[in-house]
Coordinates of N, CA and C in Angstrom, one line a residue:
Chain A
K260 N -22.1 80.6 44.8 CA -23.5 80.5 45.0 C -23.8 79.0 45.1
A261 N -24.6 78.7 46.1 CA -25.0 77.3 46.4 C -25.9 76.8 45.3
G262 N -25.8 75.5 44.9 CA -26.7 75.0 43.9 C -28.0 74.6 44.5
V263 N -28.8 73.8 43.7 CA -30.1 73.3 44.1 C -29.8 72.1 45.1
T264 N -30.5 72.2 46.2 CA -30.3 71.2 47.2 C -31.5 70.3 47.4
Q265 N -31.4 69.0 47.3 CA -32.5 68.1 47.5 C -32.3 67.2 48.7
T266 N -33.3 67.1 49.5 CA -33.2 66.1 50.6 C -34.5 65.3 50.7
P267 N -34.4 64.1 51.2 CA -33.1 63.3 51.4 C -32.5 62.9 50.1
R268 N -31.3 62.3 50.1 CA -30.7 61.8 48.9 C -31.3 60.4 48.6
Y269 N -31.5 59.6 49.6 CA -32.0 58.3 49.4 C -33.2 58.0 50.4
L270 N -34.1 57.2 49.9 CA -35.3 57.0 50.7 C -35.9 55.6 50.4
I271 N -36.2 54.8 51.4 CA -36.8 53.5 51.2 C -38.2 53.5 51.9
K272 N -39.2 53.2 51.2 CA -40.6 53.2 51.7 C -41.2 51.9 51.3
T273 N -42.4 51.6 51.9 CA -43.2 50.4 51.5 C -44.5 50.9 50.9
R274 N -45.1 50.0 50.1 CA -46.3 50.3 49.4 C -47.4 50.8 50.4
G275 N -48.1 51.8 50.0 CA -49.2 52.4 50.8 C -48.8 53.6 51.6
Q276 N -47.5 53.7 51.9 CA -47.0 54.8 52.7 C -47.0 56.1 51.8
Q277 N -46.7 57.2 52.5 CA -46.6 58.5 51.8 C -45.2 59.0 52.0
V278 N -44.7 59.9 51.1 CA -43.4 60.5 51.3 C -43.4 61.9 50.9
T279 N -42.5 62.7 51.5 CA -42.3 64.1 51.2 C -40.9 64.4 50.8
L280 N -40.6 65.0 49.7 CA -39.3 65.3 49.2 C -39.2 66.8 49.3
S281 N -37.9 67.3 49.5 CA -37.7 68.7 49.6 C -36.7 69.2 48.6
C282 N -36.9 70.5 48.2 CA -36.0 71.1 47.2 C -35.8 72.5 47.6
S283 N -34.5 72.9 47.8 CA -34.2 74.3 48.0 C -33.5 74.9 46.7
P284 N -34.1 75.9 46.1 CA -33.6 76.3 44.8 C -32.3 77.2 45.0
I285 N -31.7 77.6 43.9 CA -30.6 78.5 43.9 C -31.2 79.9 44.4
S286 N -30.4 80.6 45.2 CA -30.9 81.8 45.7 C -31.3 82.8 44.5
G287 N -32.5 83.3 44.7 CA -33.0 84.3 43.6 C -33.8 83.6 42.6
H288 N -33.8 82.3 42.5 CA -34.7 81.6 41.6 C -36.1 81.4 42.1
R289 N -37.1 81.8 41.4 CA -38.4 81.6 41.9 C -39.2 80.5 41.2
S290 N -38.6 79.9 40.2 CA -39.3 78.8 39.5 C -38.6 77.5 40.0
V291 N -39.5 76.5 40.4 CA -39.0 75.2 40.8 C -39.8 74.2 40.1
S292 N -39.1 73.3 39.4 CA -39.8 72.2 38.7 C -39.4 70.8 39.2
W293 N -40.3 69.9 39.1 CA -40.0 68.5 39.5 C -40.1 67.6 38.4
Y294 N -39.2 66.6 38.3 CA -39.1 65.6 37.3 C -39.0 64.2 37.9
Q295 N -39.5 63.2 37.2 CA -39.3 61.8 37.6 C -38.5 61.1 36.6
Q296 N -37.5 60.3 37.0 CA -36.8 59.6 36.0 C -36.8 58.1 36.4
T297 N -37.3 57.3 35.4 CA -37.3 55.8 35.5 C -36.7 55.2 34.3
P298 N -36.2 54.0 34.4 CA -35.6 53.3 33.2 C -36.6 53.2 32.1
G299 N -37.9 52.9 32.4 CA -38.8 52.7 31.4 C -39.4 53.9 30.7
Q300 N -39.6 55.0 31.5 CA -40.3 56.2 31.0 C -39.3 57.3 30.8
G301 N -38.1 57.2 31.2 CA -37.2 58.3 31.0 C -37.5 59.5 32.0
L302 N -37.1 60.7 31.6 CA -37.3 61.9 32.4 C -38.6 62.5 32.0
Q303 N -39.5 62.6 33.0 CA -40.9 63.1 32.8 C -41.1 64.3 33.8
F304 N -41.8 65.3 33.2 CA -42.1 66.5 34.0 C -43.3 66.2 34.9
L305 N -43.2 66.6 36.2 CA -44.2 66.4 37.1 C -45.0 67.7 37.3
F306 N -44.4 68.8 37.8 CA -45.1 70.1 37.9 C -44.0 71.1 38.1
E307 N -44.5 72.4 37.9 CA -43.7 73.6 38.1 C -44.4 74.5 39.0
Y308 N -43.6 75.1 39.9 CA -44.2 76.2 40.8 C -43.4 77.5 40.6
F309 N -44.1 78.5 40.6 CA -43.5 79.9 40.4 C -44.3 80.8 41.3
S310 N -43.5 81.5 42.2 CA -44.1 82.4 43.2 C -45.3 81.8 43.9
E311 N -45.1 80.5 44.4 CA -46.0 79.8 45.3 C -47.2 79.3 44.5
T312 N -47.3 79.4 43.2 CA -48.4 79.0 42.4 C -48.0 77.9 41.4
Q313 N -48.8 76.9 41.3 CA -48.5 75.8 40.3 C -48.7 76.4 38.9
R314 N -47.7 76.4 38.1 CA -47.8 77.0 36.8 C -48.0 76.0 35.7
N315 N -47.4 74.8 35.8 CA -47.6 73.8 34.8 C -47.7 72.5 35.6
K316 N -48.4 71.5 34.9 CA -48.6 70.2 35.5 C -48.4 69.2 34.4
G317 N -47.7 68.1 34.8 CA -47.6 67.0 33.9 C -48.7 66.0 34.0
N318 N -48.6 64.8 33.3 CA -49.6 63.8 33.3 C -49.4 62.7 34.4
F319 N -49.5 63.1 35.6 CA -49.3 62.2 36.7 C -50.6 62.2 37.6
P320 N -50.9 61.1 38.2 CA -52.1 61.0 39.0 C -52.1 62.0 40.2
G321 N -53.3 62.2 40.8 CA -53.4 63.1 41.9 C -52.6 62.7 43.1
R322 N -52.1 61.5 43.2 CA -51.3 61.1 44.3 C -50.0 61.9 44.4
F323 N -49.6 62.5 43.3 CA -48.4 63.4 43.3 C -48.9 64.8 43.4
S324 N -48.4 65.5 44.4 CA -48.7 66.9 44.7 C -47.5 67.6 45.1
G325 N -47.6 68.9 45.1 CA -46.5 69.7 45.5 C -46.9 71.1 46.1
R326 N -46.0 71.8 46.6 CA -46.2 73.2 47.0 C -44.9 73.9 47.0
Q327 N -45.1 75.2 47.1 CA -43.9 76.1 47.1 C -44.1 77.1 48.2
F328 N -43.1 77.4 49.0 CA -43.2 78.3 50.1 C -42.7 79.7 49.7
S329 N -43.0 80.7 50.5 CA -42.6 82.1 50.2 C -41.1 82.3 50.0
N330 N -40.3 81.4 50.5 CA -38.8 81.5 50.3 C -38.4 80.7 49.0
S331 N -39.4 80.3 48.3 CA -39.2 79.5 47.0 C -38.8 78.0 47.2
R332 N -38.6 77.6 48.4 CA -38.4 76.2 48.7 C -39.6 75.4 48.3
S333 N -39.4 74.2 47.8 CA -40.6 73.4 47.3 C -40.6 72.1 48.0
E334 N -41.7 71.5 48.1 CA -41.9 70.1 48.6 C -42.7 69.4 47.6
M335 N -42.5 68.1 47.5 CA -43.3 67.2 46.6 C -43.7 66.1 47.5
N336 N -45.0 65.7 47.4 CA -45.6 64.7 48.2 C -46.1 63.6 47.3
V337 N -45.9 62.3 47.7 CA -46.5 61.2 47.0 C -47.3 60.4 48.0
S338 N -48.6 60.2 47.8 CA -49.3 59.4 48.8 C -49.6 58.1 48.2
T339 N -50.0 57.1 49.1 CA -50.3 55.8 48.7 C -49.3 55.2 47.7
L340 N -48.1 55.1 48.1 CA -47.0 54.7 47.3 C -47.2 53.4 46.6
E341 N -46.8 53.3 45.3 CA -46.9 52.1 44.6 C -45.5 51.7 44.1
L342 N -45.3 50.4 43.8 CA -44.0 49.9 43.4 C -43.5 50.8 42.2
G343 N -44.3 51.2 41.3 CA -44.0 51.9 40.1 C -43.5 53.3 40.4
D344 N -43.6 53.8 41.7 CA -43.2 55.1 42.0 C -41.7 55.1 42.3
S345 N -41.1 53.9 42.3 CA -39.6 53.9 42.5 C -38.9 54.6 41.4
A346 N -38.1 55.6 41.7 CA -37.5 56.4 40.7 C -36.5 57.4 41.3
L347 N -35.8 58.1 40.4 CA -35.0 59.2 40.8 C -35.9 60.5 40.6
Y348 N -36.1 61.2 41.6 CA -36.8 62.4 41.6 C -35.9 63.6 41.5
L349 N -36.0 64.4 40.5 CA -35.1 65.5 40.3 C -35.8 66.9 40.4
C350 N -35.2 67.8 41.0 CA -35.8 69.1 41.1 C -34.9 70.1 40.4
A351 N -35.5 71.1 39.7 CA -34.7 72.1 39.0 C -35.2 73.5 39.3
S352 N -34.3 74.4 39.4 CA -34.7 75.8 39.6 C -34.2 76.7 38.5
S353 N -34.9 77.8 38.3 CA -34.4 78.7 37.3 C -34.9 80.1 37.6
Y354 N -34.1 81.1 37.1 CA -34.6 82.5 37.1 C -35.4 82.6 35.8
D355 N -36.7 82.9 35.9 CA -37.7 82.7 34.9 C -37.2 83.0 33.5
G356 N -37.3 82.0 32.6 CA -36.9 82.2 31.2 C -35.5 81.9 31.0
Q357 N -34.7 81.5 32.0 CA -33.3 81.2 31.9 C -33.1 79.6 32.1
P358 N -31.9 79.2 31.8 CA -31.7 77.7 31.9 C -32.0 77.2 33.3
Q359 N -32.5 75.9 33.3 CA -32.8 75.2 34.5 C -31.6 74.5 35.1
H360 N -31.4 74.5 36.4 CA -30.3 73.9 37.0 C -30.9 72.8 38.0
F361 N -30.3 71.6 37.9 CA -30.8 70.5 38.6 C -30.1 70.2 39.9
G362 N -30.8 69.7 40.9 CA -30.2 69.1 42.1 C -29.7 67.7 41.8
D363 N -29.1 67.1 42.9 CA -28.6 65.8 42.7 C -29.7 64.7 42.8
G364 N -30.9 65.0 43.1 CA -32.0 64.1 43.1 C -32.2 63.3 44.4
T365 N -33.4 62.8 44.5 CA -33.7 61.9 45.6 C -34.0 60.5 45.0
R366 N -33.3 59.5 45.4 CA -33.6 58.2 44.9 C -34.6 57.5 45.8
L367 N -35.8 57.2 45.3 CA -36.8 56.6 46.1 C -37.0 55.2 45.7
S368 N -37.0 54.3 46.7 CA -37.2 52.9 46.4 C -38.4 52.4 47.2
I369 N -39.3 51.7 46.6 CA -40.5 51.2 47.2 C -40.5 49.7 47.3
L370 N -40.6 49.2 48.5 CA -40.5 47.8 48.8 C -41.9 47.2 48.9
Chain B
G282 N -48.2 67.9 23.3 CA -46.9 68.3 23.6 C -45.9 68.0 22.5
I283 N -44.7 68.5 22.7 CA -43.7 68.2 21.7 C -43.0 66.8 21.9
Q284 N -42.5 66.3 20.8 CA -41.7 65.0 20.9 C -40.2 65.4 20.6
V285 N -39.3 64.7 21.4 CA -37.9 65.0 21.2 C -37.2 63.6 20.9
E286 N -36.5 63.6 19.8 CA -35.9 62.3 19.4 C -34.4 62.6 19.4
Q287 N -33.6 61.7 20.1 CA -32.2 61.8 20.1 C -31.6 60.6 19.4
S288 N -30.5 60.8 18.7 CA -29.8 59.8 18.0 C -28.3 60.0 18.1
P289 N -27.5 58.9 18.1 CA -27.9 57.6 18.2 C -28.3 57.3 19.7
P290 N -28.9 56.2 19.9 CA -29.3 55.8 21.3 C -28.0 55.4 22.1
D291 N -27.1 54.8 21.4 CA -25.8 54.3 22.1 C -24.6 54.7 21.2
L292 N -23.5 55.0 21.9 CA -22.3 55.3 21.2 C -21.1 54.8 22.0
I293 N -20.3 54.1 21.3 CA -19.0 53.6 21.9 C -17.9 54.3 21.2
L294 N -17.0 54.9 22.0 CA -15.9 55.7 21.4 C -14.6 55.2 22.0
Q295 N -13.6 55.3 21.2 CA -12.2 55.1 21.7 C -11.8 56.5 22.2
E296 N -11.1 56.5 23.3 CA -10.6 57.8 23.8 C -9.8 58.5 22.7
G297 N -10.1 59.8 22.6 CA -9.5 60.7 21.6 C -10.3 60.9 20.4
A298 N -11.4 60.1 20.2 CA -12.3 60.2 19.0 C -13.2 61.4 19.2
N299 N -13.8 61.8 18.0 CA -14.8 62.9 18.0 C -16.1 62.2 17.7
S300 N -17.2 62.9 18.1 CA -18.5 62.4 17.8 C -19.5 63.5 17.7
T301 N -20.7 63.2 17.1 CA -21.8 64.2 17.0 C -23.1 63.5 17.5
L302 N -23.8 64.2 18.4 CA -25.1 63.7 18.9 C -26.1 64.6 18.3
R303 N -27.3 64.0 18.0 CA -28.3 64.8 17.3 C -29.6 64.8 18.2
C304 N -30.3 65.9 18.1 CA -31.6 66.0 18.8 C -32.6 66.7 17.8
N305 N -33.7 66.0 17.6 CA -34.8 66.6 16.7 C -36.0 66.9 17.5
F306 N -36.6 68.0 17.2 CA -37.9 68.4 17.9 C -39.0 68.4 16.9
S307 N -40.2 68.0 17.4 CA -41.4 67.9 16.6 C -42.0 69.3 16.3
D308 N -41.6 70.3 17.1 CA -42.2 71.6 17.0 C -41.1 72.6 17.5
S309 N -41.3 73.9 17.2 CA -40.3 74.8 17.7 C -40.3 75.0 19.2
V310 N -39.2 75.3 19.7 CA -39.1 75.4 21.2 C -38.5 76.8 21.5
N311 N -38.9 77.3 22.7 CA -38.4 78.6 23.2 C -37.0 78.4 23.9
N312 N -36.8 77.3 24.5 CA -35.6 77.1 25.3 C -35.1 75.7 25.0
L313 N -33.8 75.5 24.8 CA -33.3 74.2 24.5 C -32.0 74.1 25.3
Q314 N -31.9 72.9 26.0 CA -30.7 72.7 26.8 C -30.2 71.3 26.5
W315 N -28.8 71.2 26.7 CA -28.2 69.9 26.7 C -27.6 69.6 28.1
F316 N -27.8 68.4 28.5 CA -27.3 67.9 29.8 C -26.4 66.7 29.7
H317 N -25.6 66.5 30.6 CA -24.8 65.2 30.8 C -25.2 64.6 32.1
Q318 N -25.7 63.4 32.1 CA -26.0 62.7 33.4 C -24.8 61.7 33.7
N319 N -24.2 61.9 34.8 CA -23.0 61.1 35.1 C -23.6 59.8 35.8
P320 N -22.7 58.8 36.0 CA -23.1 57.5 36.6 C -23.8 57.7 38.0
W321 N -23.6 58.7 38.7 CA -24.2 59.0 40.0 C -25.6 59.6 39.8
G322 N -26.0 59.9 38.6 CA -27.4 60.4 38.4 C -27.4 61.9 38.3
Q323 N -26.3 62.6 38.5 CA -26.3 64.0 38.5 C -26.5 64.5 37.1
L324 N -27.4 65.5 36.9 CA -27.7 66.1 35.6 C -27.0 67.4 35.5
I325 N -26.0 67.5 34.7 CA -25.2 68.7 34.6 C -25.5 69.5 33.4
N326 N -25.7 70.8 33.5 CA -25.9 71.7 32.4 C -24.7 71.7 31.5
L327 N -24.9 71.5 30.2 CA -23.8 71.7 29.3 C -24.0 73.0 28.5
F328 N -25.2 73.1 27.9 CA -25.5 74.3 27.1 C -27.0 74.7 27.2
Y329 N -27.2 76.0 27.2 CA -28.5 76.6 27.0 C -28.4 77.2 25.6
I330 N -29.1 76.7 24.6 CA -28.8 77.1 23.2 C -30.1 77.0 22.4
P331 N -31.0 78.0 22.5 CA -32.2 78.0 21.7 C -31.9 78.2 20.2
S332 N -30.7 78.8 19.9 CA -30.3 79.0 18.5 C -28.8 79.3 18.5
G333 N -28.2 79.1 17.3 CA -26.8 79.5 17.2 C -25.9 78.4 17.6
T334 N -24.6 78.8 17.8 CA -23.5 77.9 18.2 C -22.8 78.4 19.4
K335 N -22.5 77.5 20.3 CA -21.7 77.8 21.5 C -20.6 76.7 21.7
Q336 N -19.6 77.1 22.3 CA -18.5 76.2 22.6 C -18.0 76.3 24.1
N337 N -17.7 75.2 24.6 CA -17.2 75.1 26.0 C -16.1 74.1 26.1
G338 N -14.9 74.5 25.9 CA -13.8 73.5 25.9 C -13.9 72.5 24.7
R339 N -13.9 71.2 25.1 CA -14.0 70.2 24.0 C -15.4 70.0 23.5
L340 N -16.4 70.6 24.1 CA -17.8 70.5 23.7 C -18.2 71.7 23.0
S341 N -19.1 71.5 22.0 CA -19.7 72.6 21.3 C -21.1 72.1 20.9
A342 N -22.0 73.1 20.7 CA -23.4 72.8 20.3 C -23.9 73.8 19.2
T343 N -24.7 73.3 18.4 CA -25.3 74.1 17.3 C -26.8 73.8 17.3
T344 N -27.6 74.8 17.3 CA -29.1 74.7 17.2 C -29.5 75.4 15.9
V345 N -30.2 74.7 15.1 CA -30.9 75.4 13.9 C -32.4 75.4 14.2
A346 N -32.8 76.5 14.8 CA -34.2 76.6 15.3 C -35.2 76.4 14.1
T347 N -34.9 77.0 13.0 CA -35.9 76.9 11.9 C -36.1 75.5 11.4
E348 N -35.1 74.6 11.6 CA -35.2 73.3 11.2 C -35.5 72.3 12.3
R349 N -35.6 72.9 13.5 CA -36.0 72.1 14.7 C -35.0 71.0 15.1
Y350 N -33.7 71.3 15.0 CA -32.7 70.3 15.5 C -31.6 71.0 16.1
S351 N -30.9 70.2 17.0 CA -29.7 70.6 17.6 C -28.6 69.5 17.6
L352 N -27.4 69.9 17.5 CA -26.2 69.0 17.5 C -25.3 69.3 18.7
L353 N -24.8 68.2 19.2 CA -23.8 68.3 20.3 C -22.5 67.6 19.8
Y354 N -21.4 68.4 19.8 CA -20.1 67.8 19.3 C -19.2 67.6 20.5
I355 N -18.6 66.4 20.5 CA -17.6 66.0 21.5 C -16.3 65.8 20.8
S356 N -15.3 66.6 21.1 CA -14.0 66.4 20.4 C -13.0 65.8 21.4
S357 N -12.1 65.0 20.9 CA -11.0 64.4 21.7 C -11.6 63.8 22.9
S358 N -12.5 62.9 22.8 CA -13.3 62.4 23.9 C -12.3 61.8 25.0
Q359 N -12.8 61.9 26.2 CA -12.1 61.3 27.4 C -13.0 60.4 28.1
T360 N -12.4 59.5 28.9 CA -13.3 58.5 29.7 C -14.3 59.2 30.6
T361 N -14.0 60.4 31.0 CA -14.9 61.2 31.9 C -16.1 61.7 31.1
D362 N -16.1 61.6 29.8 CA -17.2 62.0 29.0 C -18.3 60.9 29.0
S363 N -18.0 59.8 29.5 CA -19.0 58.7 29.5 C -20.2 59.1 30.4
G364 N -21.3 58.6 30.0 CA -22.6 58.9 30.7 C -23.7 59.0 29.6
V365 N -24.8 59.6 30.0 CA -25.9 59.8 29.1 C -26.1 61.3 28.9
Y366 N -26.3 61.6 27.6 CA -26.5 63.0 27.2 C -27.9 63.2 26.8
F367 N -28.5 64.2 27.4 CA -29.9 64.5 27.1 C -30.1 65.9 26.5
C368 N -31.0 66.0 25.6 CA -31.4 67.3 25.2 C -32.9 67.5 25.6
A369 N -33.3 68.7 25.8 CA -34.6 69.0 26.3 C -35.0 70.4 25.9
G370 N -36.3 70.5 25.6 CA -36.8 71.8 25.2 C -38.1 72.2 25.9
V371 N -38.4 73.5 25.9 CA -39.6 74.1 26.4 C -40.4 74.7 25.3
K372 N -41.7 74.3 25.2 CA -42.5 74.7 24.0 C -43.2 76.0 24.4
A373 N -43.9 76.0 25.5 CA -44.8 77.1 25.8 C -44.3 77.9 27.0
A374 N -45.1 78.8 27.5 CA -44.7 79.6 28.7 C -44.4 78.7 29.9
G375 N -43.5 79.1 30.7 CA -43.2 78.3 31.9 C -41.9 77.6 31.6
N376 N -41.7 76.6 32.4 CA -40.4 75.9 32.4 C -40.5 74.4 32.3
K377 N -41.6 73.9 31.6 CA -41.8 72.5 31.4 C -40.8 72.0 30.3
L378 N -39.8 71.3 30.8 CA -38.8 70.7 29.9 C -39.3 69.3 29.4
T379 N -39.3 69.1 28.1 CA -39.6 67.8 27.5 C -38.2 67.2 27.1
F380 N -37.9 66.1 27.6 CA -36.6 65.4 27.4 C -36.7 64.4 26.2
G381 N -35.6 64.3 25.6 CA -35.4 63.2 24.7 C -35.0 61.9 25.4
G382 N -34.9 60.8 24.7 CA -34.6 59.5 25.4 C -33.1 59.4 25.8
G383 N -32.3 60.3 25.3 CA -30.9 60.3 25.7 C -30.0 59.5 24.7
T384 N -28.7 59.8 24.8 CA -27.7 59.1 24.0 C -26.7 58.6 25.1
R385 N -26.6 57.3 25.2 CA -25.6 56.7 26.2 C -24.3 56.6 25.5
V386 N -23.3 57.3 26.1 CA -21.9 57.3 25.5 C -21.0 56.6 26.5
L387 N -20.2 55.7 25.9 CA -19.1 55.0 26.6 C -17.8 55.3 25.9
V388 N -16.9 55.9 26.6 CA -15.6 56.2 26.0 C -14.6 55.2 26.6
K389 N -14.0 54.4 25.8 CA -13.0 53.4 26.2 C -11.6 53.9 26.2
P390 N -10.8 53.5 27.2 CA -9.4 54.0 27.2 C -8.5 53.3 26.2

């Protein structure tokens, strides 16, 4: 069974641009969650989607948004990028109520 | 939300040594997981353990849900065990994992 796939693996952007990250969950998993990891703040929850609906949301500004498609694939968008958005973005999927499995992440650098 | 505290923050081990990592939760959780993050950033599932004890090779974990803590045991450590170990829990409905700050483990040959 294929694991959680995140694309791209690495991304370099400049301040003010926007970026879209993609996550394909494990087959059969309908829950997809996104996390941000930075050296200063650690691992923080961004949002969770289940059956195309946002079910939980973390404490991030509105510049961070996401969506989920009917095939459970999810995208995360960050608009008006700031230097502080440089981070490792991790996506996790689960069969609801079961352990979450993480992808390899997208490392985003803002210049 | 819940707070998750991990101790110790850093651990240096000689290859072959045993160690115990601890995770305390400020409130009860429905779901508790332990992860290992390798130097490449990959977050690997170790245990899904809301309560009880589980073992997987040289690793084992125990969660005492009534006292809101979990322990991860590493026995006969190897250099490949180096990395950061995280525990995380889910408090309410859904899958919002709250992570601890991690324990950075370095195993020396």
